[in-house]
Short mmCIF file of C-alpha atoms in Angstrom, two decimals:
data_model
loop_
_atom_site.label_atom_id
_atom_site.label_comp_id
_atom_site.label_asym_id
_atom_site.label_seq_id
_atom_site.Cartn_x
_atom_site.Cartn_y
_atom_site.Cartn_z
CA MET A 1 0.00 0.00 0.00
CA GLY A 2 2.81 2.36 0.92
CA ASN A 3 4.55 1.58 -2.36
CA THR A 4 1.40 2.56 -4.29
CA ASP A 5 1.07 5.81 -2.35
CA SER A 6 4.71 6.66 -3.08
CA LYS A 7 4.18 6.17 -6.81
CA LEU A 8 1.03 8.29 -6.59
CA ASN A 9 2.99 11.10 -4.95
CA PHE A 10 5.63 10.82 -7.68
CA ARG A 11 2.93 11.08 -10.33
CA LYS A 12 1.48 14.16 -8.62
CA ALA A 13 4.93 15.77 -8.66
CA VAL A 14 5.19 15.10 -12.39
CA ILE A 15 1.80 16.72 -12.97
CA GLN A 16 2.86 19.77 -10.96
CA LEU A 17 6.05 20.06 -12.98
CA THR A 18 4.29 19.81 -16.35
CA THR A 19 1.42 22.18 -15.48
CA LYS A 20 3.43 25.03 -13.98
CA THR A 21 4.26 27.66 -16.55
CA GLN A 22 6.49 29.73 -14.25
CA PRO A 23 10.13 28.70 -13.69
CA ILE A 24 10.70 26.62 -10.57
CA GLU A 25 13.78 27.64 -8.62
CA ALA A 26 16.55 25.09 -8.25
CA ARG A 27 16.74 26.08 -4.57
CA ASP A 28 13.23 24.74 -3.96
CA GLU A 29 14.51 21.47 -2.48
CA ALA A 30 11.10 20.54 -1.07
CA PHE A 31 9.65 20.38 -4.58
CA TRP A 32 12.54 18.56 -6.26
CA GLU A 33 12.85 16.05 -3.43
CA GLN A 34 9.53 14.57 -4.53
CA PHE A 35 11.24 13.02 -7.58
CA TRP A 36 13.92 11.03 -5.71
CA GLY A 37 12.71 10.70 -2.16
CA GLU A 38 10.55 7.77 -1.09
CA THR A 39 9.12 7.26 -4.56
CA GLY A 40 8.77 3.48 -4.47
CA LEU A 41 10.10 3.20 -8.02
CA GLN A 42 11.64 -0.19 -8.83
CA GLY A 43 13.49 0.71 -12.02
CA ALA A 44 13.56 2.68 -15.24
CA GLN A 45 10.35 1.08 -16.51
CA ASP A 46 8.41 2.64 -13.62
CA VAL A 47 9.76 6.06 -14.60
CA PHE A 48 8.73 5.54 -18.23
CA ALA A 49 5.25 4.49 -17.11
CA LEU A 50 4.73 7.45 -14.76
CA VAL A 51 6.32 10.09 -17.00
CA PRO A 52 4.67 9.82 -20.45
CA ALA A 53 6.67 10.99 -23.44
CA GLY A 54 3.89 13.39 -24.44
CA GLU A 55 4.16 15.27 -21.16
CA ILE A 56 7.93 15.57 -21.49
CA ARG A 57 7.54 17.01 -25.00
CA ALA A 58 4.92 19.46 -23.71
CA LEU A 59 7.27 20.46 -20.88
CA ARG A 60 10.05 21.02 -23.41
CA GLU A 61 7.85 23.35 -25.45
CA GLU A 62 6.02 25.22 -22.67
CA ALA A 63 8.56 25.36 -19.81
CA PRO A 64 12.02 24.41 -21.08
CA SER A 65 13.71 25.99 -18.05
CA ASN A 66 11.90 23.59 -15.72
CA LEU A 67 12.98 20.62 -17.84
CA ALA A 68 16.59 21.86 -17.77
CA THR A 69 16.44 22.28 -13.98
CA LEU A 70 15.06 18.76 -13.61
CA CYS A 71 17.96 17.37 -15.63
CA TYR A 72 20.54 19.31 -13.62
CA LYS A 73 19.01 18.27 -10.30
CA ALA A 74 18.95 14.63 -11.42
CA VAL A 75 22.62 14.77 -12.41
CA GLU A 76 23.46 16.19 -9.00
CA ARG A 77 22.11 12.98 -7.44
CA LEU A 78 24.54 10.74 -9.31
CA GLU A 79 27.23 9.12 -7.20
CA ARG A 80 30.66 9.38 -8.78
CA PRO A 81 32.89 6.30 -8.20
CA GLU A 82 36.33 6.90 -6.81
CA GLU A 83 38.78 7.46 -9.67
CA PRO A 84 36.77 5.66 -12.42
CA TRP A 85 39.66 6.07 -14.88
CA SER A 86 41.85 3.86 -12.70
CA LEU A 87 39.51 0.87 -13.07
CA ASP A 88 40.77 -2.05 -15.14
CA SER A 89 37.63 -2.35 -17.24
CA CYS A 90 39.04 -5.31 -19.19
CA GLU A 91 38.01 -7.43 -16.20
CA TYR A 92 34.39 -6.42 -16.74
CA ILE A 93 33.89 -7.42 -20.40
CA TRP A 94 30.30 -8.56 -20.74
CA ALA A 95 30.69 -11.84 -22.61
CA SER A 96 33.32 -14.29 -23.81
CA GLY A 97 34.46 -14.40 -27.42
CA VAL A 98 36.96 -12.25 -29.29
CA GLY A 99 39.91 -11.44 -27.04
CA PHE A 100 38.21 -12.67 -23.86
CA ALA A 101 37.92 -16.34 -22.94
CA HIS A 102 36.31 -15.98 -19.51
CA SER A 103 32.52 -16.42 -19.40
CA PRO A 104 31.09 -14.00 -16.80
CA PRO A 105 27.80 -14.91 -15.13
CA CYS A 106 24.70 -13.64 -16.91
CA VAL A 107 22.75 -11.39 -14.52
CA PRO A 108 19.43 -10.02 -15.85
CA GLN A 109 19.69 -6.83 -13.79
CA HIS A 110 23.14 -6.12 -15.22
CA ASP A 111 21.81 -6.57 -18.75
CA GLN A 112 18.95 -4.20 -17.98
CA ASN A 113 21.35 -1.55 -16.66
CA ARG A 114 23.58 -1.95 -19.73
CA LEU A 115 20.55 -1.66 -22.01
CA GLU A 116 19.50 1.65 -20.46
CA LEU A 117 23.03 3.06 -20.72
CA LEU A 118 23.38 2.00 -24.37
CA LYS A 119 20.03 3.61 -25.19
CA LEU A 120 21.27 6.81 -23.58
CA LEU A 121 24.46 6.65 -25.65
CA LEU A 122 22.46 6.11 -28.84
CA THR A 123 20.41 9.18 -27.99
CA CYS A 124 23.58 11.22 -27.52
CA PHE A 125 24.99 9.89 -30.80
CA SER A 126 21.85 10.85 -32.76
CA GLN A 127 23.07 14.37 -33.58
CA THR A 128 24.03 13.27 -37.10
CA MET A 129 20.40 12.42 -37.91
CA TYR A 130 19.51 16.11 -37.78
CA LEU A 131 22.29 17.29 -40.12
CA THR A 132 22.66 17.24 -43.87
CA ALA A 133 25.41 15.09 -45.39
CA GLN A 134 27.60 18.15 -45.93
CA GLU A 135 27.05 19.44 -42.40
CA ALA A 136 27.78 16.02 -40.93
CA HIS A 137 31.08 15.91 -42.85
CA GLN A 138 32.08 19.39 -41.71
CA GLN A 139 30.92 18.92 -38.11
CA PRO A 140 32.00 15.49 -36.82
CA ASN A 141 29.84 14.03 -34.08
CA LYS A 142 31.68 15.00 -30.88
CA TRP A 143 30.01 12.26 -28.82
CA ILE A 144 31.12 9.49 -31.17
CA HIS A 145 34.48 11.20 -31.63
CA PHE A 146 35.21 11.00 -27.90
CA PHE A 147 33.63 7.57 -27.40
CA THR A 148 35.84 5.97 -30.08
CA SER A 149 39.04 7.96 -29.47
CA ALA A 150 42.07 7.35 -27.28
CA ASP A 151 40.62 9.81 -24.76
CA ASN A 152 38.22 7.03 -23.77
CA ARG A 153 40.55 4.54 -22.13
CA HIS A 154 37.69 2.03 -21.90
CA ALA A 155 37.19 1.93 -25.69
CA LEU A 156 38.71 -1.55 -26.13
CA PRO A 157 36.64 -3.37 -23.45
CA LEU A 158 33.52 -1.56 -24.66
CA PHE A 159 34.11 -2.61 -28.27
CA THR A 160 34.88 -6.19 -27.19
CA SER A 161 31.78 -6.33 -25.00
CA LEU A 162 29.48 -5.11 -27.77
CA LEU A 163 30.99 -7.47 -30.35
CA ASN A 164 30.89 -10.53 -28.09
CA VAL A 165 27.35 -9.86 -26.87
CA VAL A 166 26.09 -9.71 -30.47
CA CYS A 167 28.03 -12.64 -31.92
CA GLY A 168 27.57 -14.88 -28.88
CA TYR A 169 23.80 -14.53 -28.68
CA ASP A 170 21.73 -17.64 -29.37
CA PRO A 171 17.98 -16.85 -29.52
CA VAL A 172 17.04 -20.54 -29.55
CA GLY A 173 19.01 -21.47 -26.43
CA TYR A 174 18.56 -25.10 -25.51
CA GLY A 175 16.02 -25.57 -28.31
CA LEU A 176 12.96 -26.07 -26.11
CA PRO A 177 9.78 -25.29 -28.06
CA PHE A 178 7.90 -22.15 -26.97
CA ASN A 179 10.65 -21.30 -24.47
CA HIS A 180 10.40 -17.63 -25.47
CA LEU A 181 6.78 -17.62 -24.31
CA LEU A 182 7.58 -19.19 -20.95
CA PHE A 183 10.73 -17.26 -20.03
CA ALA A 184 11.66 -13.62 -20.56
CA ASP A 185 14.74 -13.11 -22.73
CA HIS A 186 16.62 -10.22 -21.15
CA ARG A 187 19.55 -10.58 -23.56
CA GLU A 188 17.74 -9.92 -26.87
CA PRO A 189 17.04 -6.18 -26.28
CA LEU A 190 20.66 -5.72 -25.22
CA VAL A 191 21.87 -7.47 -28.40
CA GLU A 192 19.73 -5.26 -30.64
CA VAL A 193 20.90 -2.00 -29.06
CA ALA A 194 24.54 -3.19 -28.94
CA LEU A 195 24.35 -3.99 -32.65
CA GLN A 196 22.88 -0.58 -33.42
CA LEU A 197 25.63 1.10 -31.40
CA LEU A 198 28.32 -0.81 -33.29
CA VAL A 199 26.84 0.19 -36.65
CA VAL A 200 26.62 3.85 -35.62
CA THR A 201 30.16 4.07 -34.29
CA LEU A 202 31.68 2.22 -37.26
CA ASP A 203 29.92 4.57 -39.67
CA HIS A 204 32.03 7.54 -38.53
CA ASP A 205 35.58 7.55 -39.87
CA PHE A 206 37.41 10.61 -38.56
CA ARG A 207 40.59 10.13 -40.58
CA PRO A 208 41.52 12.34 -43.55
CA PRO A 209 39.69 11.36 -46.79
CA HIS A 210 42.88 10.04 -48.43
CA ALA A 211 43.35 7.57 -45.55
CA HIS A 212 39.82 6.15 -45.40
CA HIS A 213 40.83 2.88 -47.06
CA SER A 214 44.17 2.40 -45.35
CA THR A 215 42.82 -0.17 -42.91
CA GLY A 216 41.84 -2.47 -45.74
CA ALA A 217 45.14 -2.02 -47.54
CA GLY A 218 47.34 -3.31 -44.77
CA SER A 219 47.67 -3.69 -41.05
CA ALA A 220 45.95 -1.09 -38.92
CA ALA A 221 49.07 -0.63 -36.85
CA GLU A 222 51.09 0.21 -39.96
CA GLY A 223 48.49 2.67 -41.20
CA ALA A 224 48.30 4.38 -37.83
CA SER A 225 52.05 4.66 -37.41
CA VAL A 226 52.80 6.47 -40.68
CA GLY A 227 52.43 10.16 -40.03
CA ALA A 228 49.48 9.74 -37.66
CA GLY A 229 50.87 12.07 -35.05
CA GLU A 230 51.65 14.80 -37.57
CA GLU A 231 48.20 14.63 -39.17
CA GLU A 232 46.41 14.82 -35.83
CA GLU A 233 48.46 17.81 -34.75
CA GLU A 234 48.17 19.69 -38.03
CA GLU A 235 44.60 18.87 -39.08
CA GLY A 236 42.97 17.75 -35.81
CA TRP A 237 42.03 14.32 -37.14
CA CYS A 238 41.64 11.46 -34.69
CA GLU A 239 41.42 7.76 -35.45
CA ASN A 240 38.24 5.83 -34.71
CA LEU A 241 39.51 3.08 -32.40
CA PHE A 242 36.45 0.90 -33.07
CA ILE A 243 37.43 0.76 -36.76
CA ASN A 244 41.03 0.12 -35.72
CA TYR A 245 40.08 -2.78 -33.45
CA LEU A 246 37.75 -4.26 -36.07
CA SER A 247 40.48 -4.19 -38.70
CA ARG A 248 43.00 -5.88 -36.38
CA ILE A 249 41.00 -9.04 -35.74
CA HIS A 250 43.03 -11.82 -37.36
CA ARG A 251 42.88 -15.07 -35.38
CA GLU A 252 41.00 -17.90 -37.07
CA GLU A 253 39.10 -18.80 -33.90
CA ASP A 254 37.89 -15.19 -33.64
CA PHE A 255 36.73 -15.21 -37.26
CA SER A 256 34.95 -18.51 -36.63
CA PHE A 257 33.19 -17.08 -33.58
CA VAL A 258 32.06 -13.95 -35.44
CA LEU A 259 30.94 -15.82 -38.57
CA ARG A 260 28.95 -18.34 -36.52
CA GLY A 261 27.22 -15.45 -34.81
CA PHE A 262 26.30 -13.88 -38.15
CA THR A 263 24.97 -17.11 -39.65
CA ARG A 264 23.08 -18.05 -36.48
CA LEU A 265 21.20 -14.75 -36.29
CA LEU A 266 20.70 -14.22 -40.04
CA ASN A 267 19.26 -17.71 -40.51
CA ASN A 268 17.02 -17.49 -37.46
CA PRO A 269 13.94 -16.19 -39.37
CA LEU A 270 14.42 -18.99 -41.92
CA VAL A 271 14.25 -21.85 -39.42
CA ARG A 272 11.11 -23.91 -39.96
CA THR A 273 9.67 -26.05 -37.18
CA TYR A 274 6.87 -28.60 -36.99
CA LEU A 275 5.10 -26.52 -34.31
CA PRO A 276 4.14 -23.04 -35.57
CA HIS A 277 5.73 -20.15 -33.64
CA SER A 278 7.57 -22.56 -31.36
CA ALA A 279 10.99 -21.00 -32.06
CA LYS A 280 12.02 -17.48 -31.18
CA ARG A 281 12.47 -15.01 -34.04
CA VAL A 282 14.83 -12.03 -34.05
CA ALA A 283 14.32 -8.96 -36.22
CA CYS A 284 17.74 -7.30 -36.34
CA HIS A 285 18.67 -8.66 -39.79
CA GLN A 286 19.16 -5.23 -41.40
CA GLU A 287 21.66 -4.14 -38.72
CA LEU A 288 23.40 -7.51 -39.07
CA LEU A 289 23.82 -7.05 -42.82
CA VAL A 290 25.21 -3.53 -42.32
CA PHE A 291 27.64 -4.80 -39.68
CA PHE A 292 28.70 -7.65 -41.95
CA TRP A 293 29.39 -5.14 -44.72
CA LYS A 294 31.43 -2.97 -42.35
CA LEU A 295 33.46 -5.94 -41.17
CA CYS A 296 34.23 -7.04 -44.74
CA ASP A 297 35.12 -3.48 -45.68
CA TYR A 298 37.48 -2.74 -42.78
CA ASN A 299 38.95 -6.21 -42.24
CA LYS A 300 40.14 -7.54 -45.58
CA VAL A 301 43.27 -8.46 -47.54
CA PRO A 302 43.75 -6.17 -50.57
CA HIS A 303 43.86 -7.63 -54.07
CA TRP A 304 47.61 -7.02 -54.42
CA ALA A 305 48.28 -8.97 -51.22
CA ARG A 306 46.18 -12.06 -51.82
CA PRO A 307 47.40 -15.55 -50.86
CA PRO A 308 49.60 -17.40 -51.30
CA LEU A 309 52.32 -14.77 -51.65
CA PHE A 310 51.41 -12.47 -48.77
CA ALA A 311 48.90 -14.41 -46.69
CA LEU A 312 51.28 -15.09 -43.82
CA SER A 313 52.55 -11.52 -43.64
CA PHE A 314 49.09 -9.97 -43.50
CA GLY A 315 47.40 -12.68 -41.46
CA GLN A 316 43.95 -14.12 -41.98
CA LYS A 317 41.43 -11.43 -42.91
CA PHE A 318 37.68 -11.78 -42.50
CA LEU A 319 36.60 -11.53 -46.13
CA PHE A 320 39.14 -14.13 -47.23
CA TYR A 321 38.08 -16.37 -44.32
CA VAL A 322 34.41 -16.09 -45.33
CA LEU A 323 35.17 -16.86 -48.97
CA LYS A 324 37.16 -19.99 -48.19
CA SER A 325 34.55 -21.21 -45.69
CA SER A 326 31.54 -23.26 -46.69
CA GLU A 327 29.46 -21.02 -44.41
CA VAL A 328 29.55 -18.27 -47.02
CA LEU A 329 26.37 -19.86 -48.39
CA GLU A 330 24.83 -19.43 -44.93
CA ILE A 331 25.30 -15.70 -45.52
CA LEU A 332 24.05 -15.81 -49.12
CA VAL A 333 20.73 -17.57 -48.54
CA PRO A 334 19.36 -15.27 -45.78
CA THR A 335 20.58 -12.23 -47.72
CA LEU A 336 18.60 -13.39 -50.76
CA TYR A 337 15.63 -14.18 -48.53
CA HIS A 338 15.52 -10.66 -47.11
CA LEU A 339 16.09 -9.15 -50.57
CA ASN A 340 13.19 -11.12 -51.98
CA ASP A 341 11.00 -10.25 -49.00
CA ALA A 342 11.72 -6.50 -49.24
CA ARG A 343 11.68 -6.10 -53.03
CA ALA A 344 8.06 -4.85 -53.15
CA ASP A 345 8.26 -2.63 -50.06
CA GLN A 346 9.49 0.86 -50.88
CA SER A 347 10.03 1.65 -47.20
CA ARG A 348 12.67 -1.11 -47.01
CA VAL A 349 14.77 0.08 -49.92
CA GLY A 350 17.72 0.54 -47.54
CA LEU A 351 17.66 -3.18 -46.81
CA VAL A 352 17.67 -3.88 -50.57
CA HIS A 353 20.67 -1.60 -51.03
CA ILE A 354 22.85 -3.18 -48.36
CA GLY A 355 21.89 -6.69 -49.51
CA VAL A 356 22.87 -5.88 -53.10
CA PHE A 357 26.14 -4.32 -51.96
CA ILE A 358 27.03 -7.52 -50.11
CA LEU A 359 26.19 -9.65 -53.15
CA LEU A 360 28.30 -7.41 -55.39
CA LEU A 361 31.20 -7.65 -52.97
CA LEU A 362 31.05 -11.43 -52.82
CA SER A 363 30.29 -12.02 -56.51
CA GLY A 364 33.55 -10.39 -57.55
CA GLU A 365 35.53 -13.19 -55.86
CA ARG A 366 36.41 -16.45 -57.59
CA ASN A 367 36.01 -18.56 -54.44
CA PHE A 368 32.45 -17.35 -54.11
CA GLY A 369 31.67 -18.46 -57.66
CA VAL A 370 33.07 -21.90 -56.87
CA ARG A 371 30.94 -22.20 -53.73
CA LEU A 372 27.82 -21.32 -55.73
CA ASN A 373 28.06 -24.65 -57.55
CA LYS A 374 26.84 -26.45 -54.45
CA PRO A 375 23.32 -27.88 -55.00
CA TYR A 376 20.54 -25.94 -53.36
CA THR A 377 18.40 -28.31 -51.28
CA ALA A 378 16.98 -26.03 -48.58
CA SER A 379 13.30 -25.13 -48.36
CA VAL A 380 13.39 -21.43 -47.58
CA PRO A 381 9.96 -19.76 -47.85
CA MET A 382 10.52 -17.40 -50.79
CA ASP A 383 8.13 -16.18 -53.47
CA ILE A 384 10.11 -17.58 -56.42
CA PRO A 385 9.50 -20.34 -58.99
CA ILE A 386 10.24 -23.88 -57.84
CA PHE A 387 13.50 -25.13 -59.33
CA THR A 388 16.14 -27.81 -59.04
CA GLY A 389 19.67 -26.49 -59.25
CA THR A 390 22.55 -24.86 -57.43
CA HIS A 391 22.97 -21.79 -55.25
CA ALA A 392 24.02 -19.93 -58.41
CA ASP A 393 20.57 -20.61 -59.83
CA LEU A 394 18.97 -19.31 -56.63
CA LEU A 395 21.02 -16.12 -56.88
CA ILE A 396 20.04 -15.52 -60.51
CA ILE A 397 16.34 -16.33 -59.97
CA VAL A 398 16.02 -13.95 -57.02
CA SER A 399 17.84 -11.27 -59.02
CA LEU A 400 15.54 -11.71 -62.02
CA CYS A 401 12.44 -11.61 -59.81
CA SER A 402 13.64 -8.39 -58.19
CA LEU A 403 14.44 -6.83 -61.56
CA SER A 404 11.10 -7.77 -63.12
CA LEU A 405 9.17 -6.38 -60.17
CA SER A 406 11.10 -3.11 -60.16
CA VAL A 407 10.55 -2.63 -63.89
CA CYS A 408 6.83 -3.44 -63.78
CA ALA A 409 5.99 -1.49 -60.63
CA GLU A 410 8.62 1.26 -61.06
CA ARG A 411 9.67 0.84 -57.46
CA ALA A 412 12.52 2.61 -55.73
CA VAL A 413 14.62 -0.50 -56.14
CA GLU A 414 14.81 0.06 -59.90
CA GLY A 415 18.42 0.36 -60.95
CA VAL A 416 19.66 -1.55 -57.92
CA ALA A 417 18.68 -4.92 -59.32
CA SER A 418 20.35 -4.12 -62.63
CA HIS A 419 23.61 -3.40 -60.80
CA GLU A 420 23.19 -6.72 -59.03
CA LEU A 421 22.91 -8.52 -62.36
CA ALA A 422 26.00 -6.70 -63.60
CA GLY A 423 27.85 -8.03 -60.59
CA LEU A 424 26.68 -11.54 -61.37
CA ARG A 425 28.12 -11.26 -64.86
CA GLY A 426 31.44 -10.34 -63.33
CA SER A 427 31.42 -13.44 -61.16
CA ARG A 428 31.09 -15.75 -64.17
CA VAL A 429 28.14 -17.64 -62.65
CA GLN A 430 26.49 -20.14 -64.98
CA PRO A 431 22.88 -21.20 -64.32
CA ARG A 432 22.17 -24.93 -64.25
CA SER A 433 18.62 -24.96 -62.97
CA SER A 434 15.52 -26.77 -64.09
CA LEU A 435 12.40 -24.69 -63.52
CA HIS A 436 9.09 -26.36 -62.80
#
């Protein structure tokens, strides 16, 4: 009963704050104490329930000074740890995987706290959404700049935590049917936001334009050591450490861990079970495809340094590892599935673009063309003619279906499918299908 009364008093304080049009003094401790005294709030969800977004927007428009005072008073309540910069944050990486073999215990409350902090970071990083492309180039995002720079000494454990949380997530778990209906999955929201944060941070390269492709042309350490200090001093450029760390991944076991994570999550919507809706479905496929593209772009062996001449000197790079692995088809099939599913939806043209870019990247490689000769025996639910053939036939059929639809309906995907077909010609793929 007391807990209910406390929440009621908190709600009354919110109403008072949103209805007063005159500025409330910061010295009025009796008023502000209502928000963090005996409120009975159990977590962030209670705050979201008792403080509707509409009232916050109205407060921003009608009494912005009161909203600013509320924010300042809330920040004053934060407890600052003793010397946070002295903490060895590498001991607190969230999950095992790349660069971290220890498996920390999975605590739901910790995941919830991490989720709220990552959402706050995403909000801070959203400045670029409100700028034009030219303005964004001239005014780098200061939040992302600091978060991914050497000024943030926790950049490496943060990057490792985000990467391992995403690639180590298994939505099916032990494979029990309907388990997602019986038990709450506290890890899935964290995975989605962590993936979004990775995509956002990797999309900002703060190096000079002539050095944007240096990570793919050699080792990141070599690219950073040649004149990096002079450029930063003269032009104020600073390297994005997240891109640096991504380009430095080279161990085969790390590539295997990351690739398994991609294939597991991308193929999740394609899994068919005897019991309808008995398996959990994830919906972060577009962010996964963007992250896969970023990883292939930043972590690759250049054409002039391809094996066998320079493989040992440059180490194993992700794109080469994917191409030599049989799991490359586990990337192809879900990519084609999502392309086929989004071809008629103009609002999902971004998904079509990134899917086509990935196909163009892979189709220019000989090893990919060889892998396409494997017979296609899966039963993926796609709106295409029934055929008997190879994965090359599947690729061509989905491409033709996308092209025919874009030409007939004059969708926004027109032109994209034609580029896809041009890429297929470059890969020397020969159809061997038998349509029924």
